[in-house]
Coordinates of C-alpha atoms and ligand atoms in Angstrom, one line a residue:
M121 CA 63.6 39.1 78.6
R122 CA 63.1 36.7 75.7
M123 CA 65.4 33.7 75.5
Y124 CA 65.1 34.0 71.7
D125 CA 66.7 37.4 71.8
L126 CA 69.5 36.3 74.1
I127 CA 70.4 33.4 71.7
E128 CA 70.3 35.8 68.8
K129 CA 72.7 38.2 70.6
K130 CA 75.2 35.5 71.3
K131 CA 74.9 34.2 67.8
L132 CA 75.9 37.6 66.5
G133 CA 78.9 37.6 68.9
Q134 CA 77.6 40.2 71.2
E135 CA 78.1 40.4 75.0
L136 CA 75.5 39.1 77.4
S137 CA 74.9 41.4 80.4
T138 CA 75.2 40.2 84.0
E139 CA 71.4 40.3 84.4
E140 CA 70.9 38.3 81.2
I141 CA 73.3 35.6 82.3
Y142 CA 71.7 35.3 85.7
H143 CA 68.3 35.1 84.0
I144 CA 69.4 32.3 81.8
I145 CA 71.1 30.2 84.5
D146 CA 68.3 30.8 87.0
G147 CA 65.6 30.0 84.4
Y148 CA 67.3 26.9 83.2
T149 CA 68.0 25.5 86.8
K150 CA 64.3 26.0 87.6
G151 CA 63.2 24.3 84.4
E152 CA 61.6 27.4 83.0
I153 CA 63.9 27.5 79.9
P154 CA 63.8 24.4 77.7
D155 CA 66.9 22.3 76.8
Y156 CA 66.5 23.2 73.1
Q157 CA 67.0 26.9 73.7
I158 CA 70.0 26.3 76.0
S159 CA 71.5 23.9 73.4
A160 CA 71.3 26.7 70.8
L161 CA 72.9 29.1 73.2
L162 CA 75.7 26.7 74.1
M163 CA 76.5 26.3 70.5
A164 CA 76.6 30.1 70.0
I165 CA 78.9 30.3 73.0
Y166 CA 81.0 27.5 71.5
F167 CA 81.6 29.6 68.4
N168 CA 81.7 33.1 69.8
G169 CA 83.1 32.5 73.3
M170 CA 82.6 34.8 76.3
N171 CA 84.7 37.6 77.5
V172 CA 86.2 37.6 81.0
R173 CA 83.3 39.5 82.5
E174 CA 80.8 37.2 81.0
R175 CA 82.8 34.2 82.2
Y176 CA 82.8 35.6 85.7
D177 CA 79.1 36.2 85.7
L178 CA 78.4 32.7 84.3
T179 CA 80.5 31.2 87.0
M180 CA 78.9 33.2 89.8
A181 CA 75.4 32.6 88.5
M182 CA 76.1 28.8 88.4
R183 CA 77.7 29.0 91.9
D184 CA 74.6 30.8 93.2
S185 CA 72.2 28.2 91.6
G186 CA 72.6 26.0 94.8
D187 CA 74.1 25.8 98.2
I188 CA 77.4 27.6 99.0
L189 CA 79.3 25.8 101.8
D190 CA 80.2 28.1 104.7
L191 CA 83.6 26.9 106.0
S192 CA 84.2 29.9 108.1
S193 CA 84.1 27.9 111.3
I194 CA 87.2 26.0 110.3
D195 CA 90.4 27.5 111.6
G196 CA 93.1 28.5 109.2
V197 CA 93.3 28.9 105.4
K198 CA 91.1 26.1 103.9
I199 CA 92.5 24.7 100.7
D200 CA 90.9 22.7 97.9
K201 CA 92.8 20.9 95.2
H202 CA 91.2 20.0 91.8
S203 CA 92.5 18.0 88.9
T204 CA 91.0 18.3 85.4
G205 CA 91.3 14.5 85.3
G206 CA 93.8 11.9 84.3
V207 CA 94.8 8.2 84.2
G208 CA 96.5 6.8 87.2
D209 CA 95.9 10.1 89.0
K210 CA 96.0 9.2 92.7
V211 CA 97.5 12.6 93.7
T212 CA 94.8 13.5 96.2
L213 CA 95.3 10.3 98.2
V214 CA 99.0 11.1 98.7
L215 CA 98.9 14.9 98.8
G216 CA 95.9 15.3 101.2
P217 CA 97.4 13.4 104.2
I218 CA 100.9 14.9 103.7
I219 CA 99.8 18.5 103.9
A220 CA 97.1 17.8 106.5
S221 CA 99.9 16.3 108.7
I222 CA 101.8 19.6 108.3
G223 CA 98.8 21.4 109.6
V224 CA 97.1 22.7 106.4
P225 CA 93.3 22.2 106.5
V226 CA 92.3 20.1 103.5
A227 CA 88.5 20.4 102.8
K228 CA 88.1 18.5 99.6
M229 CA 85.1 17.6 97.5
S230 CA 85.8 14.9 95.0
G231 CA 84.1 13.1 92.2
R232 CA 83.7 9.6 90.9
G233 CA 85.5 8.3 87.8
L234 CA 83.9 8.5 84.3
G235 CA 85.2 7.2 81.0
H236 CA 88.9 6.6 80.9
T237 CA 89.6 8.8 84.0
G238 CA 89.4 7.7 87.6
G239 CA 87.8 9.4 90.6
T240 CA 89.1 9.8 94.2
I241 CA 85.8 8.9 95.8
D242 CA 85.8 5.4 94.1
K243 CA 89.4 4.9 95.2
L244 CA 88.6 5.8 98.8
E245 CA 85.7 3.3 98.8
A246 CA 88.3 0.6 98.4
F247 CA 88.4 0.8 102.2
P248 CA 85.4 -1.2 103.5
G249 CA 83.0 1.0 105.3
F250 CA 84.4 4.3 104.0
N251 CA 81.7 7.0 104.1
A252 CA 82.1 9.4 101.2
E253 CA 78.9 11.2 101.8
L254 CA 79.5 13.4 104.8
A255 CA 76.9 15.9 106.0
D256 CA 78.2 19.5 105.9
E257 CA 78.5 19.7 109.7
Q258 CA 80.4 16.4 109.9
F259 CA 82.7 17.6 107.0
I260 CA 83.5 20.8 108.9
K261 CA 84.0 19.1 112.2
Q262 CA 86.4 16.6 110.7
V263 CA 88.5 19.2 109.0
N264 CA 88.7 21.1 112.3
S265 CA 89.7 18.0 114.3
I266 CA 92.1 16.2 112.0
K267 CA 92.7 18.7 109.2
I268 CA 91.4 16.5 106.4
A269 CA 88.0 15.4 105.1
V270 CA 87.1 14.2 101.6
T271 CA 83.5 14.0 100.5
G272 CA 81.5 13.5 97.4
Q273 CA 79.9 16.6 95.9
S274 CA 76.8 17.5 97.9
K275 CA 73.6 17.2 95.9
N276 CA 72.7 20.8 95.8
L277 CA 76.1 22.2 94.9
A278 CA 76.0 24.1 91.6
P279 CA 72.9 22.3 90.3
A280 CA 73.0 24.5 87.2
D281 CA 76.3 22.7 86.3
K282 CA 74.7 19.3 86.6
K283 CA 72.0 20.2 84.0
L284 CA 74.4 22.2 81.8
Y285 CA 77.1 19.5 81.8
A286 CA 74.6 16.8 80.8
L287 CA 73.4 19.0 77.9
R288 CA 76.9 19.9 76.8
D289 CA 77.8 16.2 76.8
V290 CA 75.1 15.5 74.2
T291 CA 75.4 18.6 72.1
A292 CA 79.2 18.5 71.4
T293 CA 79.8 21.7 73.5
V294 CA 81.9 20.3 76.3
D295 CA 85.3 21.6 75.0
E296 CA 84.8 25.3 75.2
I297 CA 87.0 27.3 77.6
S298 CA 84.3 29.7 79.0
L299 CA 81.9 26.7 79.6
I300 CA 84.6 24.6 81.2
T301 CA 85.7 27.5 83.4
G302 CA 82.1 28.1 84.5
S303 CA 81.6 24.4 85.2
I304 CA 84.7 23.8 87.3
M305 CA 85.0 27.2 89.0
S306 CA 81.3 27.4 90.0
K307 CA 81.8 24.1 91.9
K308 CA 85.1 25.2 93.5
L309 CA 83.6 28.5 94.6
A310 CA 80.5 26.9 96.0
A311 CA 82.7 24.5 98.0
G312 CA 83.7 27.5 100.0
T313 CA 87.5 27.2 100.5
D314 CA 89.8 30.2 100.8
A315 CA 92.4 28.8 98.4
I316 CA 92.3 26.6 95.3
V317 CA 95.2 24.7 93.6
L318 CA 94.3 23.4 90.2
D319 CA 96.1 20.6 88.5
V320 CA 95.4 21.2 84.8
T321 CA 96.4 18.0 83.0
V322 CA 97.8 18.2 79.5
G323 CA 98.2 15.5 76.9
D324 CA 96.9 12.3 75.5
G325 CA 94.9 11.2 78.6
A326 CA 93.8 14.7 79.6
F327 CA 90.8 16.8 78.7
M328 CA 93.2 19.4 77.2
K329 CA 95.4 17.7 74.6
N330 CA 97.9 20.4 74.1
K331 CA 99.8 23.0 76.1
E332 CA 98.2 26.0 74.4
S333 CA 94.6 25.1 75.2
A334 CA 95.6 23.9 78.8
L335 CA 97.3 27.2 79.4
E336 CA 94.3 29.1 78.1
L337 CA 92.0 27.1 80.5
A338 CA 94.4 27.6 83.4
K339 CA 94.6 31.3 82.9
S340 CA 90.8 31.6 82.6
M341 CA 90.2 29.7 85.8
V342 CA 92.9 31.5 87.8
D343 CA 91.5 34.8 86.6
I344 CA 88.0 33.9 87.7
G345 CA 89.3 32.7 91.1
K346 CA 91.1 35.9 91.7
R347 CA 88.1 38.0 90.8
A348 CA 86.2 36.0 93.4
N349 CA 89.0 36.9 95.9
K350 CA 90.4 33.4 96.2
K351 CA 94.1 32.5 96.5
I352 CA 94.5 30.4 93.4
A353 CA 97.2 28.8 91.2
A354 CA 97.2 26.3 88.4
V355 CA 99.9 23.8 87.7
L356 CA 100.0 22.3 84.2
T357 CA 101.1 18.6 84.5
N358 CA 101.8 16.0 81.8
M359 CA 99.2 13.4 81.2
D360 CA 100.6 11.8 78.0
E361 CA 101.3 8.6 79.9
P362 CA 99.6 7.4 83.1
L363 CA 100.8 9.0 86.3
G364 CA 102.8 6.4 88.4
F365 CA 102.6 2.8 87.5
A366 CA 99.2 1.7 88.7
V367 CA 95.9 2.2 86.9
G368 CA 92.7 0.8 88.5
N369 CA 91.1 1.5 91.9
D370 CA 92.7 -0.9 94.4
L371 CA 96.0 -0.9 92.5
E372 CA 96.2 2.9 92.7
V373 CA 95.3 2.9 96.4
I374 CA 98.1 0.4 97.1
E375 CA 100.5 2.7 95.1
A376 CA 99.3 5.7 97.0
I377 CA 100.0 3.9 100.3
E378 CA 103.5 3.0 99.1
A379 CA 104.0 6.6 98.2
L380 CA 103.0 7.7 101.7
N381 CA 105.5 5.2 103.0
G382 CA 108.3 6.8 101.0
N383 CA 108.2 4.5 98.0
G384 CA 106.3 6.7 95.5
P385 CA 107.1 6.7 91.8
E386 CA 109.1 9.7 90.8
D387 CA 106.6 11.2 88.4
L388 CA 103.7 11.0 90.9
M389 CA 105.9 12.5 93.7
T390 CA 107.0 15.4 91.4
V391 CA 103.3 16.4 90.9
V392 CA 102.5 15.8 94.6
Y393 CA 105.4 18.1 95.7
E394 CA 104.6 20.8 93.2
L395 CA 100.9 21.0 94.1
G396 CA 101.5 20.5 97.8
S397 CA 104.2 23.2 98.1
Q398 CA 101.8 25.7 96.5
M399 CA 99.1 24.7 99.0
I400 CA 101.5 25.1 101.9
V401 CA 102.5 28.6 100.7
F402 CA 98.9 29.6 100.4
S403 CA 98.3 28.3 104.0
G404 CA 101.0 30.7 105.2
I405 CA 102.9 27.9 107.1
E406 CA 105.9 28.5 104.8
T407 CA 106.6 31.2 102.2
D408 CA 109.3 29.4 100.2
K409 CA 108.2 26.5 97.9
T410 CA 111.5 24.7 98.2
K411 CA 111.3 24.7 102.0
A412 CA 107.6 23.6 101.7
K413 CA 108.7 20.6 99.6
E414 CA 111.3 19.7 102.4
L415 CA 108.4 19.8 104.9
M416 CA 106.5 17.4 102.8
K417 CA 109.5 15.0 102.5
E418 CA 110.0 15.1 106.2
A419 CA 106.3 14.3 106.8
I420 CA 106.7 11.2 104.7
A421 CA 110.1 10.2 106.2
S422 CA 108.8 10.6 109.8
G423 CA 105.7 8.5 109.2
K424 CA 103.4 11.5 110.0
A425 CA 101.8 11.5 106.6
F426 CA 101.0 7.8 106.6
D427 CA 99.6 8.1 110.2
K428 CA 97.4 11.0 109.0
F429 CA 96.1 8.8 106.2
V430 CA 95.1 6.1 108.7
E431 CA 93.5 8.7 110.9
F432 CA 91.5 10.0 107.9
I433 CA 90.3 6.6 106.8
D434 CA 89.3 5.8 110.4
A435 CA 87.5 9.1 110.8
Q436 CA 85.3 8.4 107.8
G437 CA 84.5 4.9 108.9
G438 CA 86.8 3.0 106.6
D439 CA 88.8 -0.1 107.6
S440 CA 92.3 1.3 107.9
S441 CA 93.8 -2.2 108.5
F442 CA 93.9 -2.4 104.7
A443 CA 96.3 0.6 104.7
K444 CA 98.5 -1.1 107.2
D445 CA 98.5 -4.4 105.3
T446 CA 97.7 -3.9 101.6
K447 CA 97.7 -7.7 101.1
K448 CA 94.2 -7.5 102.5
F449 CA 93.0 -6.1 99.1
K450 CA 91.8 -9.1 97.2
P451 CA 93.9 -9.3 94.0
A452 CA 92.4 -10.0 90.6
S453 CA 92.2 -13.6 89.7
H454 CA 94.4 -13.3 86.6
I455 CA 97.7 -11.3 86.5
V456 CA 99.1 -11.5 83.0
P457 CA 102.2 -9.8 81.6
V458 CA 102.2 -8.0 78.2
N459 CA 105.7 -8.6 76.9
A460 CA 107.7 -6.4 74.5
E461 CA 108.1 -7.9 71.1
T462 CA 111.3 -6.0 70.3
D463 CA 114.3 -4.5 72.1
G464 CA 114.3 -0.7 72.3
Y465 CA 113.2 2.3 74.3
V466 CA 109.7 3.1 75.3
H467 CA 108.5 6.2 73.4
A468 CA 104.9 6.2 74.3
I469 CA 102.4 4.5 76.6
K470 CA 99.3 6.5 75.7
A471 CA 97.3 7.4 78.7
E472 CA 93.9 7.5 77.3
A473 CA 94.1 4.0 75.8
I474 CA 95.5 2.6 79.0
G475 CA 92.6 4.2 80.9
L476 CA 90.2 2.7 78.3
A477 CA 91.9 -0.7 78.6
S478 CA 91.4 -0.6 82.4
M479 CA 87.8 0.4 81.8
S480 CA 87.3 -2.6 79.4
L481 CA 88.4 -4.9 82.3
G482 CA 85.7 -3.4 84.5
G483 CA 87.9 -0.8 86.2
G484 CA 85.9 2.2 85.1
R485 CA 82.5 3.4 84.2
E486 CA 80.9 4.1 80.8
T487 CA 77.9 5.6 82.5
F488 CA 77.4 6.8 86.1
D489 CA 75.3 3.7 86.9
D490 CA 78.0 1.2 86.1
V491 CA 79.5 -0.8 89.0
I492 CA 83.3 -0.8 89.2
D493 CA 85.4 -3.9 89.7
M494 CA 87.9 -2.6 92.3
A495 CA 90.6 -5.2 91.8
V496 CA 91.2 -4.9 88.0
G497 CA 93.5 -2.6 86.1
I498 CA 96.9 -2.3 84.7
V499 CA 100.3 -2.0 86.4
L500 CA 103.0 -0.6 84.2
N501 CA 106.5 -2.1 84.4
K502 CA 108.1 0.5 82.2
K503 CA 107.7 4.3 81.7
V504 CA 108.4 6.5 78.7
G505 CA 112.2 6.8 78.4
D506 CA 113.0 3.4 79.8
E507 CA 114.9 0.8 78.0
I508 CA 113.1 -2.5 77.4
K509 CA 114.3 -5.9 76.1
K510 CA 112.2 -8.3 73.9
G511 CA 110.2 -10.5 76.2
E512 CA 110.3 -8.1 79.2
P513 CA 106.9 -7.0 80.5
I514 CA 105.7 -3.6 79.4
C515 CA 102.9 -4.0 82.0
Y516 CA 100.7 -6.5 83.8
I517 CA 97.0 -6.9 83.2
H518 CA 95.0 -7.5 86.4
A519 CA 91.7 -9.1 85.3
N520 CA 88.8 -11.0 86.9
D521 CA 87.3 -12.1 83.6
Q522 CA 89.7 -14.1 81.3
A523 CA 87.6 -13.3 78.3
K524 CA 88.5 -9.6 78.6
I525 CA 92.3 -10.1 78.6
A526 CA 93.0 -10.4 74.9
H527 CA 91.1 -7.2 74.0
A528 CA 92.8 -5.3 76.8
E529 CA 96.2 -6.6 75.6
E530 CA 95.5 -5.4 72.1
M531 CA 94.6 -2.0 73.3
I532 CA 97.8 -1.8 75.4
R533 CA 99.9 -2.9 72.4
N534 CA 98.3 -0.3 70.2
A535 CA 99.0 2.4 72.9
T536 CA 102.7 1.5 73.3
V537 CA 105.5 2.7 71.0
I538 CA 108.9 1.0 71.3
S539 CA 111.7 2.1 69.0
P540 CA 115.5 1.7 68.9
E541 CA 116.3 5.4 69.5
K542 CA 116.9 6.6 73.0
C543 CA 114.2 8.8 74.4
N544 CA 113.9 11.1 77.5
H545 CA 111.6 10.6 80.4
M546 CA 108.7 13.0 80.4
D547 CA 108.8 16.4 82.0
L548 CA 106.0 16.4 84.5
I549 CA 105.6 20.1 85.3
I550 CA 104.8 22.0 82.1
D551 CA 103.9 25.4 83.4
I552 CA 102.6 27.3 86.5
V553 CA 99.9 30.0 86.4
E554 CA 99.7 32.2 89.4
Ligands
LIG733 N1 85.2 19.0 84.4 C1 84.1 19.7 84.8 O1 83.7 19.6 86.0 N2 83.5 20.5 83.9 C2 83.9 20.6 82.7 O2 83.3 21.3 81.9 C3 85.0 19.9 82.3 C4 85.7 19.1 83.2

């Protein structure tokens, strides 16, 4: 099989066979096919796409490029949850303990933040001593004993994706549905759970900027999951403004703890309940989503969900006294309001720019090697649809370096639209694909 011929085939919009796709992924993972030929192929896929059968083969070939976790020794229906990324997205921190406290086994592999979006692993490392690199046996043992474990992606999970993603990133071929489907679903399938609930974010701060493309991606991923015999659903959620009020690592952890104690922001909780009820239904513990949401509310009200969070942090070596007393998180040295310059209603607080403003304060990474300042970030005081008076804070900047405040403030002002007309709060749940 000549790589030249396979590129030519895709360039002409023809189908690649299962064998050809495996040959490409296998050869590239082993370093036998050079980057320049794969780059050309990626661009041909970008323009000509892949049909469902090709997408499935691509996903499976990428899954099979490394280890596949065997979770069969964990009792019950093991469930993973994945978000396509957002700003202020602390859903896993809240959702995981709630549903684990109801008895649903949560076996979750999470990532670190990059660019304007945050990552769950970074947030969990806010707890001193937290170990986010569990060995497979430890991961399985913990899910069996306390129903929840969260670990970083193991090194040999879908290695083809690591190479392909890096190449897509520098060849302007990231935003293509077949390639995104293969990338996300290969990792989810290699992670070995029985069920997957996808949070496909839509809007300014998301990967998918509009409903149509998000829906196409959601359908594509759900389709591949079903072909692989997984229980799978995708919830399209709004990411035009940050989720909740807090953006930045420690700040988001504190907000998540508040949520577990019954004081979560409405938008965050709407997403948590929607995803969680789907997970509970998949687990078989409850068949009705409304009743599943009630179970989740009870878990918060009774303190069971918070207790599970503490147990989970302890189990992974973290200092859970920070969860019991969030004042232990060292605040940033400067907390500065950004005040409204006019009366009116908030029409936009653009998520991507808020994420970038937090990153400019040191709260995010430009490259994987950057070190994060855990204390910095932005805490919103208003959400889209709220009324605001001149001089009232839109948000507070939490900074450790005074020199960075003016630039962050400018970014926030450019990201915020206040005008005299009334405006509705945002609808959080845009669509569900099952
Ligand atoms: N997230 C991934 O893991 N892969 C993509 O291709 C896009 C988002």
